[in-house]
Amino acid sequence: MFHQERSRFICINAIEMSKYTYLTQTGYDKIVAELDHLKTDGRQEVAQAIAEAREKGDLSENAEYDAAKDAQGMLELKINELELALANARIIDESQIDTSKVTVLSKVKIKNLKVNKEMVYQLVSASEADLKAKKISVQSPIGEGLLGKKVGDIETIQTPNAEIQFEILQIGIGV
């Protein structure tokens, strides 16, 4: 029965994860700053590029104008994506993280059992993922495989390249 309840909890978390963007305060502030930059400087730069391309004459055969309009479309798409992320954002207080199991914003020390190597990762939302900073998305195969696990659990995770077996060694905020 415990295993059934645990599976149900993990499924609910997966559904919750798809509805919301879980961020640290730093991650939220970073998105707000990027959005502000795109709405001000980004839009001004695109408008200027469009104006310059218009001055070059016939718009029907003006590759610069087409490129500037495409850039404008991409900019507006990015702005919409960031606005949606902020609208669905949930800021998580790192001091309130449950360290009895792997959750969003947990830092997890794991051991790859095949190569006997230990690694530490923090599970974050896709928008905050940065492999160089050891932050992996909870929506990645490894992130999904680690969610809900406890210290001592051994998990086999299918990645695009191979099947990897990890042991959870430690869970915390500052592992």
Coordinates of C-alpha atoms in Angstrom, one line a residue:
M1 CA 0.0 0.0 0.0
F2 CA 2.8 2.4 0.8
H3 CA 4.3 1.9 -2.7
Q4 CA 0.8 2.7 -4.2
E5 CA 0.5 5.9 -2.2
R6 CA 4.1 6.9 -3.1
S7 CA 3.4 6.4 -6.8
R8 CA 0.2 8.5 -6.6
F9 CA 2.2 11.3 -4.9
I10 CA 4.8 11.2 -7.7
C11 CA 2.0 11.4 -10.3
I12 CA 0.4 14.3 -8.7
N13 CA 3.7 16.1 -8.5
A14 CA 4.3 15.4 -12.2
I15 CA 0.9 16.9 -13.0
E16 CA 1.5 19.9 -10.8
M17 CA 4.9 20.3 -12.5
S18 CA 3.3 20.6 -15.9
K19 CA 0.9 23.3 -14.7
Y20 CA 3.3 25.6 -13.0
T21 CA 6.8 26.9 -13.3
Y22 CA 8.6 26.4 -10.0
L23 CA 11.4 29.0 -9.5
T24 CA 13.7 30.3 -6.9
Q25 CA 13.4 34.0 -6.2
T26 CA 16.7 34.5 -8.1
G27 CA 15.3 32.6 -11.1
Y28 CA 12.0 34.6 -11.0
D29 CA 14.0 37.9 -10.9
K30 CA 16.1 36.8 -13.8
I31 CA 13.0 36.2 -16.0
V32 CA 11.5 39.5 -14.9
A33 CA 14.7 41.3 -15.9
E34 CA 14.9 39.5 -19.3
L35 CA 11.3 40.3 -20.0
D36 CA 11.8 43.9 -19.2
H37 CA 14.9 44.0 -21.4
L38 CA 13.0 42.4 -24.3
K39 CA 10.0 44.7 -24.0
T40 CA 12.2 47.9 -23.9
D41 CA 15.5 47.5 -25.6
G42 CA 14.6 44.5 -27.7
R43 CA 11.5 46.1 -29.2
Q44 CA 13.4 49.3 -29.9
E45 CA 16.2 47.5 -31.7
V46 CA 13.7 45.5 -33.8
A47 CA 11.7 48.7 -34.6
Q48 CA 14.9 50.4 -35.6
A49 CA 15.9 47.5 -37.9
I50 CA 12.5 47.5 -39.6
A51 CA 12.7 51.3 -40.1
E52 CA 16.1 51.1 -41.6
A53 CA 15.0 48.2 -43.9
R54 CA 11.9 50.2 -45.0
E55 CA 14.2 53.1 -46.1
K56 CA 15.9 50.8 -48.6
G57 CA 12.9 50.8 -50.9
D58 CA 10.6 48.1 -52.4
L59 CA 9.4 45.9 -49.5
S60 CA 8.3 43.0 -51.7
E61 CA 12.0 42.1 -52.5
N62 CA 13.7 43.5 -49.4
A63 CA 15.4 40.6 -47.6
E64 CA 16.5 42.9 -44.7
Y65 CA 12.9 43.9 -44.1
D66 CA 11.8 40.3 -44.1
A67 CA 14.6 39.4 -41.7
A68 CA 13.7 42.3 -39.4
K69 CA 10.0 41.3 -39.4
D70 CA 10.9 37.7 -38.7
A71 CA 13.1 38.9 -35.8
Q72 CA 10.1 40.9 -34.5
G73 CA 7.9 37.8 -34.6
M74 CA 10.5 35.8 -32.7
L75 CA 10.9 38.6 -30.1
E76 CA 7.2 38.7 -29.5
L77 CA 7.0 34.9 -29.2
K78 CA 9.8 35.0 -26.6
I79 CA 8.0 37.8 -24.7
N80 CA 4.8 35.8 -24.7
E81 CA 6.6 32.7 -23.4
L82 CA 8.2 34.6 -20.6
E83 CA 4.9 36.3 -19.7
L84 CA 3.3 32.8 -19.6
A85 CA 6.1 31.4 -17.4
L86 CA 5.7 34.3 -15.0
A87 CA 1.9 34.0 -14.9
N88 CA 2.3 30.3 -14.0
A89 CA 5.3 30.9 -11.7
R90 CA 5.4 29.6 -8.2
I91 CA 8.3 30.8 -6.1
I92 CA 9.6 28.2 -3.7
D93 CA 11.2 29.2 -0.5
E94 CA 14.4 27.1 -0.2
S95 CA 14.2 27.1 3.6
Q96 CA 10.8 25.2 3.3
I97 CA 12.1 22.4 1.1
D98 CA 11.3 18.8 2.4
T99 CA 14.7 17.1 2.5
S100 CA 13.3 13.6 3.3
K101 CA 12.8 13.1 -0.5
V102 CA 13.9 14.6 -3.8
T103 CA 11.7 17.6 -4.8
V104 CA 12.1 20.7 -6.9
L105 CA 15.1 22.7 -5.7
S106 CA 16.6 19.8 -3.8
K107 CA 20.3 19.3 -4.1
V108 CA 21.0 15.6 -4.5
K109 CA 24.2 13.7 -4.1
I110 CA 24.0 10.7 -6.3
K111 CA 26.4 7.9 -7.2
N112 CA 26.5 6.4 -10.7
L113 CA 26.8 2.7 -9.8
K114 CA 28.2 1.7 -13.2
V115 CA 31.2 4.0 -13.1
N116 CA 31.3 4.5 -9.3
K117 CA 31.3 8.3 -9.6
E118 CA 29.5 10.7 -7.2
M119 CA 27.8 13.9 -8.5
V120 CA 25.7 16.6 -6.9
Y121 CA 22.9 18.2 -8.8
Q122 CA 20.1 20.6 -8.0
L123 CA 16.7 19.9 -9.5
V124 CA 15.2 23.0 -11.0
S125 CA 12.5 24.1 -13.5
A126 CA 13.4 23.8 -17.2
S127 CA 13.9 27.6 -17.4
E128 CA 16.6 27.5 -14.7
A129 CA 18.4 24.4 -15.9
D130 CA 22.1 24.9 -16.5
L131 CA 24.3 21.8 -16.7
K132 CA 27.5 23.7 -16.2
A133 CA 26.1 25.0 -12.8
K134 CA 25.0 21.4 -11.9
K135 CA 21.3 22.4 -12.2
I136 CA 19.2 19.9 -14.1
S137 CA 15.6 20.2 -15.1
V138 CA 13.0 18.1 -13.2
Q139 CA 11.6 17.4 -16.7
S140 CA 14.8 15.8 -17.9
P141 CA 15.0 12.0 -17.7
I142 CA 17.4 12.1 -14.7
G143 CA 15.3 14.8 -13.0
E144 CA 12.1 12.8 -13.5
G145 CA 13.7 9.7 -12.3
L146 CA 15.0 11.3 -9.1
L147 CA 11.8 13.1 -8.1
G148 CA 10.2 11.5 -5.0
K149 CA 13.2 9.3 -4.2
K150 CA 14.8 9.0 -0.7
V151 CA 18.3 8.5 0.6
G152 CA 19.4 4.9 -0.1
D153 CA 17.0 4.4 -3.0
I154 CA 18.5 3.0 -6.2
E155 CA 16.9 4.1 -9.4
T156 CA 17.5 3.0 -13.0
I157 CA 16.9 5.8 -15.4
Q158 CA 16.7 5.6 -19.1
T159 CA 18.5 8.5 -20.8
P160 CA 18.7 9.0 -24.6
N161 CA 22.2 7.4 -24.6
A162 CA 21.9 4.6 -22.1
E163 CA 20.3 3.1 -19.0
I164 CA 22.0 4.5 -15.9
Q165 CA 21.7 3.2 -12.3
F166 CA 22.0 5.8 -9.5
E167 CA 22.0 5.5 -5.7
I168 CA 20.7 8.5 -3.8
L169 CA 23.4 9.3 -1.2
Q170 CA 22.2 12.6 0.2
I171 CA 19.4 15.2 -0.1
G172 CA 19.5 18.7 1.1
I173 CA 19.7 22.4 0.4
G174 CA 23.4 22.8 0.5
V175 CA 24.6 19.2 -0.1

